[in-house]
XYZ file of C-alpha atoms in Angstrom:
425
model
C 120.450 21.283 49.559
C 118.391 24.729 49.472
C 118.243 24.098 53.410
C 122.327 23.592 53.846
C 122.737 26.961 51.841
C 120.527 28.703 54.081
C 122.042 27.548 56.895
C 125.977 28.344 55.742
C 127.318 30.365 58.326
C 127.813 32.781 55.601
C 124.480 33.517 54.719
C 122.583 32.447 57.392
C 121.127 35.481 59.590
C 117.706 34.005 60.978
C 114.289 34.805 60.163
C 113.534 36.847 63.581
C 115.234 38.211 66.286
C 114.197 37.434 69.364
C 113.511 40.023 71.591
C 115.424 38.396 75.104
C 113.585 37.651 78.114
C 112.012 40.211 79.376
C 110.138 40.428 83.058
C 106.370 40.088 83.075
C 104.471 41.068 86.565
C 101.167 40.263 87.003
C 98.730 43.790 84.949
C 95.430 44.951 85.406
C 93.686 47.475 83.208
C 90.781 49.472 85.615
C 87.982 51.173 84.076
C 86.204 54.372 85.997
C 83.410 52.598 84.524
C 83.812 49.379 86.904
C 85.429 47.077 84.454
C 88.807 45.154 84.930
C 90.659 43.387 82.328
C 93.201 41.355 83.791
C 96.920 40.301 81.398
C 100.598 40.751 81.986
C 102.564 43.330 81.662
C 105.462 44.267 79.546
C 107.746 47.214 79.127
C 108.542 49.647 82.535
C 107.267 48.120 85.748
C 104.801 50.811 87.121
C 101.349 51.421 87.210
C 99.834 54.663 85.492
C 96.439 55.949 84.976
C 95.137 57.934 81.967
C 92.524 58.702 79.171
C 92.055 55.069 77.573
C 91.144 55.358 73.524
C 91.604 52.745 70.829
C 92.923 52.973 67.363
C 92.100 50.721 64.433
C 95.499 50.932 62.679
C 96.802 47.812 61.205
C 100.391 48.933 61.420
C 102.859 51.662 62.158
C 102.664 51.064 66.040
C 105.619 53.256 66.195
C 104.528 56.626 64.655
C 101.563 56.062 66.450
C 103.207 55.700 69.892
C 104.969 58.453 69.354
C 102.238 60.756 67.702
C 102.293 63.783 70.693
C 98.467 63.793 70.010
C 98.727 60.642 72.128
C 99.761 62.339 75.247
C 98.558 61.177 78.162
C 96.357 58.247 76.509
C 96.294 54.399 77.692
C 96.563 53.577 73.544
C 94.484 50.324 72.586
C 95.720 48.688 69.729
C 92.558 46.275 67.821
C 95.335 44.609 65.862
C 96.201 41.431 68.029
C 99.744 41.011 67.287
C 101.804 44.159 68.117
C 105.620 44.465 67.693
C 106.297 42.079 64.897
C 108.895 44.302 63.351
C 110.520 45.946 66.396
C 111.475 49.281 66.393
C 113.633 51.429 64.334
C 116.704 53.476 65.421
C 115.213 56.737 65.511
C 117.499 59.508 63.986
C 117.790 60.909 60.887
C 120.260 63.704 59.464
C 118.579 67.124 59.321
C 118.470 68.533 56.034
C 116.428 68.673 53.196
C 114.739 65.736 53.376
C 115.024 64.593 57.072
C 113.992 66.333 60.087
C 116.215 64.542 62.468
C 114.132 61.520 63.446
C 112.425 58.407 61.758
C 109.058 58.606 63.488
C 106.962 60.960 64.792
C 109.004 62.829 67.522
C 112.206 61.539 69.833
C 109.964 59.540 71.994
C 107.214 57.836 73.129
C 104.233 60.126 73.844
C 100.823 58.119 74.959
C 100.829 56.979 78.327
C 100.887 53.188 78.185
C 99.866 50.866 75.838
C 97.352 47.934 75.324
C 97.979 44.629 72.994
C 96.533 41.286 72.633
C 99.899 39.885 72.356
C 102.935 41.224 72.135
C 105.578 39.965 69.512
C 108.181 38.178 71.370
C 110.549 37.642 67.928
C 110.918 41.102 65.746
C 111.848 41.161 62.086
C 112.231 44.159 60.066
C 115.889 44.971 58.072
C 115.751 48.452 60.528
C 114.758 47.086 63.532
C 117.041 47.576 66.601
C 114.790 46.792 69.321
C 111.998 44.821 70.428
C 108.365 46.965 71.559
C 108.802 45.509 75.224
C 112.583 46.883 74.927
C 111.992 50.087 74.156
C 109.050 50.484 76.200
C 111.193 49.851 79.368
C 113.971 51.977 78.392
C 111.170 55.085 77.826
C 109.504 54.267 81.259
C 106.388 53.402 79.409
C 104.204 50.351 80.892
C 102.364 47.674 78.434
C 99.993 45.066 79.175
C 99.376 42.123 76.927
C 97.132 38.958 77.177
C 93.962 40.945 77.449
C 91.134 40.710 75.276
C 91.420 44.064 73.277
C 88.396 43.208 71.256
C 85.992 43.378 74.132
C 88.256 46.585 75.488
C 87.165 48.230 71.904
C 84.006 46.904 72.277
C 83.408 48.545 75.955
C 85.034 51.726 74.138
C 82.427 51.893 71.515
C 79.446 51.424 73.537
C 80.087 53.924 76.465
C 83.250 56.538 74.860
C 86.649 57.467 75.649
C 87.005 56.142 79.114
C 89.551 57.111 81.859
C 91.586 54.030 83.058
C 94.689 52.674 85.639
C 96.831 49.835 84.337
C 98.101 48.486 87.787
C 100.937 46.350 87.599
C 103.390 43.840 90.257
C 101.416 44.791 93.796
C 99.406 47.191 92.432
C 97.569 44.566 90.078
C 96.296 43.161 93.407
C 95.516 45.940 94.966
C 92.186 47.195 95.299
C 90.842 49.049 92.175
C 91.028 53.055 92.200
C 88.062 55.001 93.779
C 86.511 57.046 91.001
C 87.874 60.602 92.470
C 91.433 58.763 91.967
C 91.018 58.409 87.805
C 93.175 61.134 86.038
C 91.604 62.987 83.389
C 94.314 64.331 81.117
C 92.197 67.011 79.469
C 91.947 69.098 82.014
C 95.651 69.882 81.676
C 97.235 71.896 78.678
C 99.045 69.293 77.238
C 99.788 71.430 74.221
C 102.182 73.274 76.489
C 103.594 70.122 77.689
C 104.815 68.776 73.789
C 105.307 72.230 71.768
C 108.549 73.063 71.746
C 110.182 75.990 73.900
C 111.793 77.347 71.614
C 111.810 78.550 67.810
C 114.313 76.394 65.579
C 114.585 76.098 61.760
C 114.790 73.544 58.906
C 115.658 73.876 55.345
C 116.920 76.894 55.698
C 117.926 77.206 51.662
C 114.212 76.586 51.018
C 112.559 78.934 48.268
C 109.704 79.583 50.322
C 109.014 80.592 54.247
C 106.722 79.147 56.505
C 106.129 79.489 60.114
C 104.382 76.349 61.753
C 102.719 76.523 65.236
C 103.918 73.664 67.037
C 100.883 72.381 69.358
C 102.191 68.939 69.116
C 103.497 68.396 65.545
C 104.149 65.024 64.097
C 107.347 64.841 62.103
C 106.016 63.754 58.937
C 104.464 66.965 59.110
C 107.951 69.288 58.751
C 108.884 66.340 56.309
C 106.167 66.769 54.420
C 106.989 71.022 53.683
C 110.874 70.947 53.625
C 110.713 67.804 50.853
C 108.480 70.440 48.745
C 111.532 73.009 49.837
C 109.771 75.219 52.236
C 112.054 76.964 54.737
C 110.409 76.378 58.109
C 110.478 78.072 61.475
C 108.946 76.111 64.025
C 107.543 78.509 66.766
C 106.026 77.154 70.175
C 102.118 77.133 69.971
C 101.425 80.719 71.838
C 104.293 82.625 70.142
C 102.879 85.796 68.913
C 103.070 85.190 65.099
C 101.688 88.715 64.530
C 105.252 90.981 65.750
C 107.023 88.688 62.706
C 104.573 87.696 60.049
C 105.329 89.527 57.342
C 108.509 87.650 57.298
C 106.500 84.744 56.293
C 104.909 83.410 52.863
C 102.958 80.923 54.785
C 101.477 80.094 58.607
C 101.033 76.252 59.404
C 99.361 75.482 62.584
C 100.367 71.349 63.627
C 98.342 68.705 65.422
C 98.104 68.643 69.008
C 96.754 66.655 72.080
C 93.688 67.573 74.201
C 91.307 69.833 74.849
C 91.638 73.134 72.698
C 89.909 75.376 75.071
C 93.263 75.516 76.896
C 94.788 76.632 73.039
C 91.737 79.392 73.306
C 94.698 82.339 73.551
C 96.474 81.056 70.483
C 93.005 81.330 68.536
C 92.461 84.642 69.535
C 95.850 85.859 68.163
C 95.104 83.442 64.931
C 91.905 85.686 64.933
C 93.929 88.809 64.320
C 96.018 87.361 61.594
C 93.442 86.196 59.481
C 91.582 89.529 59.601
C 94.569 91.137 58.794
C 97.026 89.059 56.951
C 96.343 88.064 53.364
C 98.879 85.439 52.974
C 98.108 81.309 53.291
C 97.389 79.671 56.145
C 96.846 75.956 56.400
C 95.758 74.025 59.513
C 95.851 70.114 60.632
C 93.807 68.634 63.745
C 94.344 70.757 66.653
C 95.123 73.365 63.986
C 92.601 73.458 61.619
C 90.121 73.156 65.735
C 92.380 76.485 66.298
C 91.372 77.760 62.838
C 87.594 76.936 63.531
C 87.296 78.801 66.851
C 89.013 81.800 65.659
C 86.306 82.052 62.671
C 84.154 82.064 65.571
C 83.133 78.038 65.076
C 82.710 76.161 68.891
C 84.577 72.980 69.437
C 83.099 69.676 71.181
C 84.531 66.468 72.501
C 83.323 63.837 70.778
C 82.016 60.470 72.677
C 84.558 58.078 70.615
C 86.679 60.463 68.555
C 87.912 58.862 65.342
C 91.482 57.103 65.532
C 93.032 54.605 62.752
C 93.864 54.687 59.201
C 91.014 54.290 57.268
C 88.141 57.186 57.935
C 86.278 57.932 54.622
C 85.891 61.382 54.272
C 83.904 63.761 51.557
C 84.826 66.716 49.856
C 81.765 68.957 49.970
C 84.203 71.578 47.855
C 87.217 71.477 44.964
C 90.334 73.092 46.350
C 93.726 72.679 44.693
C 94.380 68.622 43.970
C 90.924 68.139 46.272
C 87.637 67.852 43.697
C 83.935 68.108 45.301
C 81.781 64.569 45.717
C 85.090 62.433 46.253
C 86.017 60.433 49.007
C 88.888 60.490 50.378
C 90.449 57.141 52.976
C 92.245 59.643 55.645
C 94.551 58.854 59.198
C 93.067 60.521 62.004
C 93.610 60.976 65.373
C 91.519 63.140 67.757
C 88.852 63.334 70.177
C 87.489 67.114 69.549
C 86.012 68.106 66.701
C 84.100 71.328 65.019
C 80.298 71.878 65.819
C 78.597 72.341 62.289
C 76.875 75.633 62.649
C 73.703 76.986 60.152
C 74.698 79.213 58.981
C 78.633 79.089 58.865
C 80.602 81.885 59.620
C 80.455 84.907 56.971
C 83.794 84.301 54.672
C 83.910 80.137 55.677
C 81.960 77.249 54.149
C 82.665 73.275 55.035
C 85.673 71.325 53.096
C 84.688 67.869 54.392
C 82.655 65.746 56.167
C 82.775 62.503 57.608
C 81.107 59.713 56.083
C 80.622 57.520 59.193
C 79.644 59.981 61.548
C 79.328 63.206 59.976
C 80.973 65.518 61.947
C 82.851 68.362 60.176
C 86.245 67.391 58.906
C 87.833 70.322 56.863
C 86.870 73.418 56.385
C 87.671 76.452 54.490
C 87.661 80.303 53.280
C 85.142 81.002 50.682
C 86.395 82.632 47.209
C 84.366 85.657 47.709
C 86.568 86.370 50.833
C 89.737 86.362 49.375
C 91.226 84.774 51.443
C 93.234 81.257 50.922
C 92.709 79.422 54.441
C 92.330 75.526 55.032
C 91.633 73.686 57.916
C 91.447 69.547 57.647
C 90.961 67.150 60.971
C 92.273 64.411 59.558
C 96.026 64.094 58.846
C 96.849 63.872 54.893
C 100.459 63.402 55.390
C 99.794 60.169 57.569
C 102.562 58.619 58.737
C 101.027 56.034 58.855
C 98.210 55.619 56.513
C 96.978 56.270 53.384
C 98.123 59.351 51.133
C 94.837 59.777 49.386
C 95.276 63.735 50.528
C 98.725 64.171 50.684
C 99.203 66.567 48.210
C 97.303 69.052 50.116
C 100.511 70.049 51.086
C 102.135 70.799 47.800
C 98.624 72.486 47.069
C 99.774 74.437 50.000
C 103.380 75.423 49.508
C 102.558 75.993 45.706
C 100.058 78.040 47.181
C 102.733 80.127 49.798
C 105.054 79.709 46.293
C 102.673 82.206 43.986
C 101.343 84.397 46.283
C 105.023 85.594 46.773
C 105.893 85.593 42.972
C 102.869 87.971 42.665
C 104.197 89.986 44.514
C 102.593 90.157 48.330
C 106.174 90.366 49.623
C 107.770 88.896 52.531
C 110.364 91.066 54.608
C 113.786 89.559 54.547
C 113.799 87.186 57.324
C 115.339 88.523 60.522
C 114.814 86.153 63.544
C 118.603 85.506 65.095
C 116.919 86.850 68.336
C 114.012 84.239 68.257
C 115.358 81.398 66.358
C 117.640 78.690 67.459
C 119.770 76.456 65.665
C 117.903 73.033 64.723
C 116.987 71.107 67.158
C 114.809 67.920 67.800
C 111.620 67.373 68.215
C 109.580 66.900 71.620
C-alpha cells in the first residue's frame, strides 16, 4: 500500500536525480614529484596544471569550489563521495540579507578538482545541476576513480605539491618535464579575483564599512550587511587613506596566494593604522596584510591548513572571544604569520593553532588604543562551524560605538568611486 502511494503519479518525484550521461576520457593526475595517479575524468575535457592541496571538509563542495582563495589550485577532496547533492542555482536578490549569490562568488575559482568518486545521482530540494554538469559548463576539468587517500597521504608527507591533470591524449602522453609545472604563486592572483571596481551593499545600513577585496568570500559581505553595516567594497590596492574618514570601519577579505605580491597594500594599511583610530578587522590574506604592516614577516607553510575542523586557542579575551578556549574554525590558506619574540610594540597574539602552532589571530594591545584584529581562520565559514562567528557582530558593534562616541565619520561622498551593485568575481 505505502509503496502504491509513493509511486502515484501525484506524489511520486524520485529519490535522486540523475545527473545524464556525461563523457569520461581517460585522466591522469602528474606530480613534479614523479608520482602519477591514474582515473577518469569528468567535467570540461582539457588538461591543466596547477598548485595541488587537499581539504578535509566533509561537505559544502560548492562554497569551497568557489572560495577565490582556491585560485589556481588542483583541489583534493578526502571525502570519497563528492556531488551527492548537486549544485544550487546560484543567485540571490541583493539587499539586506543577500549579496547576490548563494555561494561563495559567481563561479568556480580552483583550478580543477580531485574525487574518489563522483556522485552520478544528485539529491538536494535546491539542486539544479549535477558537479560533472557544472564543471563542464565553467570549463573546469575533474578526475575521479583515483585513490585520494594516498593523494592526501603523498600531500602530507612531502607539502603542497605542483601537479598536471592530463586528460583524452594528453593522459597518454608523456608526463611534464619539471620546468613545465606551473607554480601559481608566483603570480598576483589577488589582482586576478578582487574586483575592479568599488560597488556597495546595504546601502540603508546604520554603520559604514569599507572592505578590501583580495578575494572575498560572500559569506563574508553576508555576514556585515545581516548585522546592517553599509559596505563599500573597494579593489585590494585602492588607496583607502584619500576616503577614510568616510568610514566607521576597514575590513580587509581573504585572498589567494602569496602576499608578498599584496606587499603595496600593507604598506598603505601601515599608514592607516598609525594614523586612523577607527576599527579595523582582518580575515586570512587580511589579517597576513595586517601582520606585515605591524612589521610581522609572512611564510609559506609546507601543508597549510584546509577543512573545517582546525582547533584553535585564544591566548586573549576580545569581545564574545574569552582566553584558554578553543575554538573548531574553517580555514583555508597556505601562508601564515612568523611568531616573532618579542611581538611588535602595540600587538600581542589572539590565537594559536593547536595542531601545529603557528600563529592564528592576532591583535592590538589595550595599552595602544587601538581596536585592530586579525584572525587566519575564517569565523563566518561557509562552510563550517560558527564557533567564532560572532566576531563579526563583535566587530560592527565595535564600528557601531566608536561612532556614537563621537569619532565621526564624514558624510559619505563616493558617486565618483562607487558603482552601483554588482556581483562578485
Amino acid at each position: 500500500m505505502i509503496s502504491c502511494i509513493i509511486r502515484s503519479s501525484a506524489l511520486y518525484r524520485g529519490f535522486a536525480t540523475h545527473a545524464g550521461p556525461h563523457a569520461t576520457l581517460p585522466a591522469v593526475l602528474h606530480f613534479k614529484t614523479g608520482q602519477s595517479f591514474f582515473g577518469r575524468s569528468f567535467g570540461a575535457p582539457k588538461s591543466i596544471f596547477g598548485e595541488t592541496v587537499f581539504s578535509t571538509s566533509i561537505t559544502s563542495y560548492t562554497e569551497s569550489m568557489t572560495d577565490p582563495s582556491y585560485r589556481g589550485q588542483i583541489l583534493v577532496f578526502t571525502t570519497p563521495l563528492i556531488g551527492n547533492y548537486g549544485v544550487p542555482r546560484n543567485k540571490t536578490p541583493v539587499d539586506s540579507i543577500d549579496v547576490g549569490v548563494v555561494l561563495e562568488s559567481q563561479n568556480i575559482q580552483c583550478s580543477a578538482v580531485v574525487v574518489a568518486d563522483v556522485a552520478e545521482k544528485f539529491s538536494h530540494h535546491s539542486g539544479v545541476e549535477s558537479l560533472a554538469s557544472w564543471c563542464h559548463r565553467s570549463g573546469v576539468p575533474g578526475i575521479t576513480g583515483v585513490d585520494t587517500r594516498a593523494i592526501t597521504r603523498l600531500l602530507r608527507d612531502q607539502g603542497t605539491t605542483l601537479g598536471r591533470i592530463a586528460i583524452g591524449a594528453d593522459a597518454s602522453a608523456s608526463r611534464p618535464t619539471t620546468d613545465q609545472y606551473w607554480d601559481p604563486t608566483t603570480e598576483n592572483l589577488v589582482d586576478q579575483v578582487s574586483t575592479r571596481v568599488p560597488y556597495e551593499l546595504n546601502t540603508k545600513g546604520d554603520v559604514k564599512i569599507a572592505v578590501l577585496d583580495f578575494g572575498a568570500k560572500a559569506n563574508i559581505l553576508r555576514s556585515l550587511v545581516r548585522r546592517n553595516a553599509a559596505v563599500t567594497v573597494l579593489p585590494w590596492n585602492f588607496d583607502f587613506d584619500s576616503i577614510r574618514d568616510q568610514y566607521d570601519g576597514l575590513f580587509l577579505s581573504n585572498g589567494p596566494g602569496d602576499p608578498i605580491h599584496c606587499i603595496d597594500a600593507a604598506m598603505k594599511l601601515r599608514r592607516t593604522l598609525q594614523e586612523w583610530n577607527k576599527p579595523v578587522f582582518g580575515i586570512c590574506m587580511g589579517h597576513q596584510i595586517i601582520g606585515m604592516a605591524a612589521g610581522l614577516e609572512a611564510y609559506r607553510m609546507t601543508f597549510g591548513n584546509r577543512g573545517h575542523n582546525q582547533p584553535v586557542l585564544a591566548l586573549a579575551s576580545s569581545g564574545s572571544i574569552k582566553a584558554g578556549r578553543v575554538y573548531v574554525t574553517s580555514q583555508n590558506h597556505q601562508y601564515a604569520l612568523k611568531l616573532s619574540d618579542p611581538f611588535p610594540q602595540g600587538w600581542e597574539p589572539f590565537f594559536i593553532n593547536c595542531n601545529d602552532s603557528s600563529v592564528e589571530g592576532i591583535k592590538s594591545t589595550v595599552e595602544s588604543g587601538k581596536k585592530i584584529w586579525g584572525v587566519q581562520f575564517h569565523p563566518e565559514s561557509a562552510g563550517g562551524p560558527l564557533d567564532t562567528i560572532e566576531m563579526f557582530t563583535d566587530f560592527v558593534n565595535e564600528c557601531r560605538a566608536m561612532k556614537q562616541r563621537g569619532v565621526a565619520s564624514m558624510p559619505a561622498d563616493v558617486s565618483s568611486v562607487v558603482g552601483i551593485q554588482t556581483p562578485l568575481h
